[in-house]
Amino acid sequence: MWVLRWTFIAIGAVASTVFVFAQIHRANAAIYDPAMFAIGIGGLFSLGCGVMLMLLSRNSRLRMELLRAKTRCEQLADHAWGLKDAEARATSLLEAQGDLIVRRDSEGRITYVNDAYCAMAGQTREALLGVATALPALQQGRISVLPDGTRLHDEQIVTAGGARWLAWRDVVVWTEKDKCTEVQSVGRDVTDRIEAERALAEARDAAEAASGAKSRFLAMVSHEIRTPLNGILGMADLLLDTQLSPEQATYIKATKTSGDALLSLIEEILDFSKIEAGKIELATQPFSLTALVEDVVELLAPRAQAKGLEIASDVDDRLPERVLGDATRLRQVLLNLAGNAIKFTEIGGVGVIVEAGAGPSEIVFEVRDTGIGIAPEQQARIFREFEQADGGLARKFGGTGLGLAISRRIVERMTGRIEVASTPGAGSTFRVVIPLTKAEGSDDAIFVPPDLAGLTVLIVAPTAIEASLIERRLTRWGASVTLTTSALAADLLAERTWDAILVDHSIGANTAVVLVDSVDDSVARRIVLITPSERHRLAALKETGFTGYLVKPVRAASLKAQLAAAADAFDATSAAVKTNGGSTLTDSALGARRSLAVLIAEDNEINALLTLSLLTRLGHHPTVATSGAAVLESWQVASANGTPYDLVLMDMHMPGLDGIEAARRIRALEAEQNESRTPIVALTANAFAEDRDACLAAGMDGFLVKPLNRERLAAALADLPRRTPVAA
């Protein structure tokens, strides 16, 4: 535009110059000035040259613009070719996809389909485009919508090859060509996945059904085995209380030992099945660490002492007296570990030591033995199911190999760990580390360790199992303790003055008597350590000069009571045990607080006879009913006569009306007649938690698992609530 403008200006200037010269010539025609003429001609020539230069410059610029335009055209052509190539690749990619791809406009008409969709539909692309059609569906699956609006759904369609499942993904897209939105659906064939999910669900249902069948089978087997086993063990106990010859007593004890072994096997199998099925539940309740460990050791003491072994415990006084956790399961673990230690130990003994762990709230339970030990290659294997270090046909020790596997799983459920360190021939140490928090706000009496600073104690024992643990405990309490054998005891007694001397009776009765005779009255406390089977020697030991006694395994409270008691302290031990939860039971202690009228619901003749005999020996007045209907009738008659039963021992399995339904009807009658609530305790051979829950749901107050023994029955009766009125 500017070139044209300057061209017109130049032409105008030339025309103006010519016009001026023409006028001058017309005015002064007679005057001719060559100089002026040359100047005019020169100006015109310069002006023409300028115009020519401008034209040449314009042409050059035009050529440059043309060159740039050609280059741009080539670039655009290349870009267009690239777009076409990309479009071709994208189209081929979409066509080659195994997934179905289809686009529909707002009216549902198909605007694009790929080859996979055409193949699935069985039609050509031309036949599908522009048609509002869909693949024939058999059923619709789950539908969900993502936050960005994407719709996901499964659909089963009909194809020539049979029914197929497609997982559709619907997305709204914008089309530049038509300036509108379309819905693009991408369908993936997920028939294999759906079938796999269904197969998995069927397998899960089958597994659950099998698990339920296994649980029912185990419950049935448990009931069927426990029922006669209850009679065997119970009658063996009753028979042992009668006058027997030594040979007969030996046979009866062997029978009871075999029955106990069978019962232990049943318990292990049931526990393992519960853990395997994930039905094990942990309680969180406060309990005493010291009482738990000492009870376990005392429970296993008869087995250890029968083999000539020692068993003892030591709980660090610096630990919390009461902690939160599942005492029942922890007791089971300790019983398994300590029981195994006794089983695999022939000489020496077993020690259970409880100390603080490295982590916060961690408590370490160590079970040490002097047994056969475990080879390094066997130490990891023993925690597996049905595995034993002593395997093979020539194994010496029996068992299922489930005890350690069950213990490991329980400890892991408690978020703890279990370890073993062992040397063949030198014993083993099983170490359980469990986090247990301190229980706050307990009203129970707390054991306070005594201050024995300055007290000198001499312990004379042939082995260092229990004596060494007593030494540890007394040292923590501040005493100065020396542990020695009987051969060196006389020299030590002569060397210095002692405040107390503890003599293990296992050094020999004569040696113990000689040793205490050599001690003068300057030793105020002369205490003898005996086993429960040696209680009959107490009177003679007192006569020989001992001032007190301790029953092995020694409890911390008993040791404290003996060392803090007066000079004649033969009654201190039994008093301390009763005060601190000892488990020693006499016939009078086994009796109830009062004589009870008990209704026994039991259809098995032998078990009914056993329960009847046990209750009679405990001083109660039992009555037997052999069916649920008989239970209801007897209960109603007793209530109508004004002599109601104080307790109903209800067997769950009875002909006709079972125990659970009988309990429900009794509770209904009590509510209807505003009767006092009769305590009902379930008596069953089933040991599963669901059985316990069913009993409690039916209105029962307790649960006793067969086989019965006098101690457990007496404890249940002692804890029995009195008859209470039913709330209106």
Tab-separated table of N, CA, C and O in Angstrom, residues 193-243:
chain	number	residue	atom	x	y	z
A	193	ARG	N	-12.941	-62.708	33.724
A	193	ARG	CA	-12.885	-62.157	35.077
A	193	ARG	C	-14.168	-62.457	35.850
A	193	ARG	O	-14.123	-62.859	37.018
A	194	ILE	N	-15.302	-62.264	35.188
A	194	ILE	CA	-16.575	-62.528	35.857
A	194	ILE	C	-16.683	-63.993	36.242
A	194	ILE	O	-17.099	-64.342	37.355
A	195	GLU	N	-16.286	-64.860	35.329
A	195	GLU	CA	-16.348	-66.286	35.627
A	195	GLU	C	-15.387	-66.656	36.752
A	195	GLU	O	-15.699	-67.496	37.606
A	196	ALA	N	-14.200	-66.002	36.754
A	196	ALA	CA	-13.246	-66.258	37.835
A	196	ALA	C	-13.805	-65.775	39.174
A	196	ALA	O	-13.644	-66.441	40.208
A	197	GLU	N	-14.469	-64.588	39.154
A	197	GLU	CA	-15.066	-64.080	40.390
A	197	GLU	C	-16.159	-65.012	40.887
A	197	GLU	O	-16.276	-65.273	42.084
A	198	ARG	N	-16.964	-65.497	39.951
A	198	ARG	CA	-18.022	-66.415	40.352
A	198	ARG	C	-17.434	-67.727	40.885
A	198	ARG	O	-17.909	-68.276	41.881
A	199	ALA	N	-16.381	-68.203	40.202
A	199	ALA	CA	-15.738	-69.428	40.682
A	199	ALA	C	-15.133	-69.209	42.063
A	199	ALA	O	-15.204	-70.082	42.941
A	200	LEU	N	-14.531	-67.996	42.254
A	200	LEU	CA	-13.951	-67.679	43.558
A	200	LEU	C	-15.031	-67.600	44.630
A	200	LEU	O	-14.849	-68.083	45.756
A	201	ALA	N	-16.171	-66.975	44.275
A	201	ALA	CA	-17.267	-66.881	45.238
A	201	ALA	C	-17.805	-68.265	45.583
A	201	ALA	O	-18.094	-68.569	46.746
A	202	GLU	N	-17.932	-69.100	44.554
A	202	GLU	CA	-18.400	-70.459	44.811
A	202	GLU	C	-17.395	-71.223	45.674
A	202	GLU	O	-17.783	-71.972	46.583
A	203	ALA	N	-16.084	-71.020	45.371
A	203	ALA	CA	-15.064	-71.682	46.178
A	203	ALA	C	-15.097	-71.172	47.612
A	203	ALA	O	-14.928	-71.945	48.567
A	204	ARG	N	-15.321	-69.841	47.762
A	204	ARG	CA	-15.411	-69.284	49.116
A	204	ARG	C	-16.609	-69.856	49.868
A	204	ARG	O	-16.503	-70.239	51.031
A	205	ASP	N	-17.750	-69.909	49.179
A	205	ASP	CA	-18.939	-70.487	49.817
A	205	ASP	C	-18.704	-71.945	50.186
A	205	ASP	O	-19.112	-72.398	51.260
A	206	ALA	N	-18.031	-72.653	49.260
A	206	ALA	CA	-17.746	-74.061	49.546
A	206	ALA	C	-16.795	-74.187	50.726
A	206	ALA	O	-16.956	-75.073	51.582
A	207	ALA	N	-15.782	-73.271	50.776
A	207	ALA	CA	-14.829	-73.313	51.889
A	207	ALA	C	-15.526	-72.986	53.206
A	207	ALA	O	-15.258	-73.616	54.242
A	208	GLU	N	-16.420	-71.976	53.160
A	208	GLU	CA	-17.154	-71.638	54.379
A	208	GLU	C	-18.049	-72.788	54.809
A	208	GLU	O	-18.178	-73.079	56.000
A	209	ALA	N	-18.678	-73.427	53.813
A	209	ALA	CA	-19.517	-74.575	54.143
A	209	ALA	C	-18.671	-75.708	54.715
A	209	ALA	O	-19.061	-76.365	55.687
A	210	ALA	N	-17.474	-75.911	54.102
A	210	ALA	CA	-16.583	-76.964	54.613
A	210	ALA	C	-16.095	-76.625	56.013
A	210	ALA	O	-15.993	-77.500	56.878
A	211	SER	N	-15.794	-75.315	56.224
A	211	SER	CA	-15.350	-74.898	57.554
A	211	SER	C	-16.459	-75.105	58.581
A	211	SER	O	-16.219	-75.573	59.700
A	212	GLY	N	-17.695	-74.752	58.167
A	212	GLY	CA	-18.812	-74.975	59.066
A	212	GLY	C	-19.033	-76.450	59.336
A	212	GLY	O	-19.308	-76.856	60.476
A	213	ALA	N	-18.888	-77.261	58.260
A	213	ALA	CA	-19.043	-78.709	58.441
A	213	ALA	C	-17.948	-79.250	59.349
A	213	ALA	O	-18.202	-80.119	60.201
A	214	LYS	N	-16.711	-78.701	59.169
A	214	LYS	CA	-15.615	-79.159	60.025
A	214	LYS	C	-15.865	-78.773	61.480
A	214	LYS	O	-15.619	-79.581	62.386
A	215	SER	N	-16.372	-77.544	61.676
A	215	SER	CA	-16.661	-77.120	63.041
A	215	SER	C	-17.742	-77.995	63.664
A	215	SER	O	-17.649	-78.387	64.834
A	216	ARG	N	-18.776	-78.284	62.861
A	216	ARG	CA	-19.841	-79.155	63.386
A	216	ARG	C	-19.305	-80.557	63.664
A	216	ARG	O	-19.671	-81.193	64.661
A	217	PHE	N	-18.433	-81.018	62.763
A	217	PHE	CA	-17.853	-82.342	62.968
A	217	PHE	C	-17.003	-82.374	64.237
A	217	PHE	O	-17.095	-83.306	65.037
A	218	LEU	N	-16.168	-81.318	64.409
A	218	LEU	CA	-15.331	-81.270	65.598
A	218	LEU	C	-16.175	-81.167	66.863
A	218	LEU	O	-15.865	-81.764	67.894
A	219	ALA	N	-17.251	-80.367	66.769
A	219	ALA	CA	-18.132	-80.257	67.929
A	219	ALA	C	-18.774	-81.597	68.248
A	219	ALA	O	-18.875	-82.004	69.416
A	220	MET	N	-19.207	-82.304	67.190
A	220	MET	CA	-19.817	-83.612	67.408
A	220	MET	C	-18.807	-84.599	67.979
A	220	MET	O	-19.087	-85.321	68.941
A	221	VAL	N	-17.584	-84.604	67.371
A	221	VAL	CA	-16.554	-85.512	67.852
A	221	VAL	C	-16.162	-85.154	69.287
A	221	VAL	O	-15.977	-86.033	70.141
A	222	SER	N	-16.053	-83.850	69.538
A	222	SER	CA	-15.712	-83.414	70.893
A	222	SER	C	-16.751	-83.905	71.887
A	222	SER	O	-16.423	-84.427	72.954
A	223	HIS	N	-18.015	-83.737	71.523
A	223	HIS	CA	-19.083	-84.157	72.430
A	223	HIS	C	-19.072	-85.670	72.621
A	223	HIS	O	-19.167	-86.174	73.749
A	224	GLU	N	-18.925	-86.389	71.506
A	224	GLU	CA	-18.989	-87.839	71.591
A	224	GLU	C	-17.787	-88.425	72.345
A	224	GLU	O	-17.908	-89.460	72.996
A	225	ILE	N	-16.624	-87.765	72.236
A	225	ILE	CA	-15.443	-88.266	72.952
A	225	ILE	C	-15.449	-87.817	74.404
A	225	ILE	O	-15.136	-88.582	75.318
A	226	ARG	N	-15.828	-86.554	74.618
A	226	ARG	CA	-15.798	-86.032	75.979
A	226	ARG	C	-16.821	-86.735	76.880
A	226	ARG	O	-16.594	-86.877	78.085
A	227	THR	N	-17.951	-87.114	76.295
A	227	THR	CA	-18.987	-87.722	77.130
A	227	THR	C	-18.491	-89.003	77.795
A	227	THR	O	-18.571	-89.133	79.025
A	228	PRO	N	-17.966	-89.998	77.054
A	228	PRO	CA	-17.419	-91.173	77.772
A	228	PRO	C	-16.148	-90.852	78.544
A	228	PRO	O	-15.883	-91.464	79.590
A	229	LEU	N	-15.357	-89.886	78.043
A	229	LEU	CA	-14.133	-89.529	78.754
A	229	LEU	C	-14.455	-88.917	80.110
A	229	LEU	O	-13.724	-89.108	81.089
A	230	ASN	N	-15.559	-88.173	80.161
A	230	ASN	CA	-16.001	-87.613	81.434
A	230	ASN	C	-16.273	-88.728	82.441
A	230	ASN	O	-15.884	-88.651	83.615
A	231	GLY	N	-16.924	-89.797	81.949
A	231	GLY	CA	-17.185	-90.924	82.839
A	231	GLY	C	-15.914	-91.637	83.251
A	231	GLY	O	-15.744	-92.012	84.425
A	232	ILE	N	-14.979	-91.822	82.319
A	232	ILE	CA	-13.732	-92.527	82.629
A	232	ILE	C	-12.930	-91.780	83.686
A	232	ILE	O	-12.532	-92.340	84.716
A	233	LEU	N	-12.675	-90.485	83.441
A	233	LEU	CA	-11.846	-89.709	84.370
A	233	LEU	C	-12.562	-89.490	85.700
A	233	LEU	O	-11.942	-89.560	86.774
A	234	GLY	N	-13.862	-89.206	85.610
A	234	GLY	CA	-14.599	-88.969	86.847
A	234	GLY	C	-14.667	-90.210	87.723
A	234	GLY	O	-14.440	-90.148	88.944
A	235	MET	N	-14.954	-91.334	87.104
A	235	MET	CA	-15.022	-92.566	87.879
A	235	MET	C	-13.648	-92.975	88.409
A	235	MET	O	-13.533	-93.537	89.507
A	236	ALA	N	-12.610	-92.685	87.636
A	236	ALA	CA	-11.256	-92.974	88.123
A	236	ALA	C	-10.951	-92.155	89.365
A	236	ALA	O	-10.357	-92.661	90.335
A	237	ASP	N	-11.365	-90.874	89.360
A	237	ASP	CA	-11.157	-90.037	90.545
A	237	ASP	C	-11.929	-90.587	91.742
A	237	ASP	O	-11.414	-90.632	92.869
A	238	LEU	N	-13.187	-90.969	91.498
A	238	LEU	CA	-13.984	-91.516	92.596
A	238	LEU	C	-13.382	-92.817	93.115
A	238	LEU	O	-13.365	-93.084	94.323
A	239	LEU	N	-12.889	-93.632	92.192
A	239	LEU	CA	-12.303	-94.910	92.591
A	239	LEU	C	-11.024	-94.715	93.403
A	239	LEU	O	-10.735	-95.478	94.332
A	240	LEU	N	-10.258	-93.680	93.068
A	240	LEU	CA	-9.023	-93.414	93.809
A	240	LEU	C	-9.299	-92.993	95.245
A	240	LEU	O	-8.416	-93.086	96.108
A	241	ASP	N	-10.515	-92.497	95.501
A	241	ASP	CA	-10.878	-92.096	96.859
A	241	ASP	C	-11.335	-93.276	97.706
A	241	ASP	O	-11.651	-93.108	98.890
A	242	THR	N	-11.406	-94.462	97.115
A	242	THR	CA	-11.828	-95.644	97.864
A	242	THR	C	-10.609	-96.450	98.320
A	242	THR	O	-9.467	-96.149	97.946
A	243	GLN	N	-10.871	-97.500	99.092
A	243	GLN	CA	-9.799	-98.379	99.566
A	243	GLN	C	-9.352	-99.285	98.415
A	243	GLN	O	-10.130	-100.094	97.906
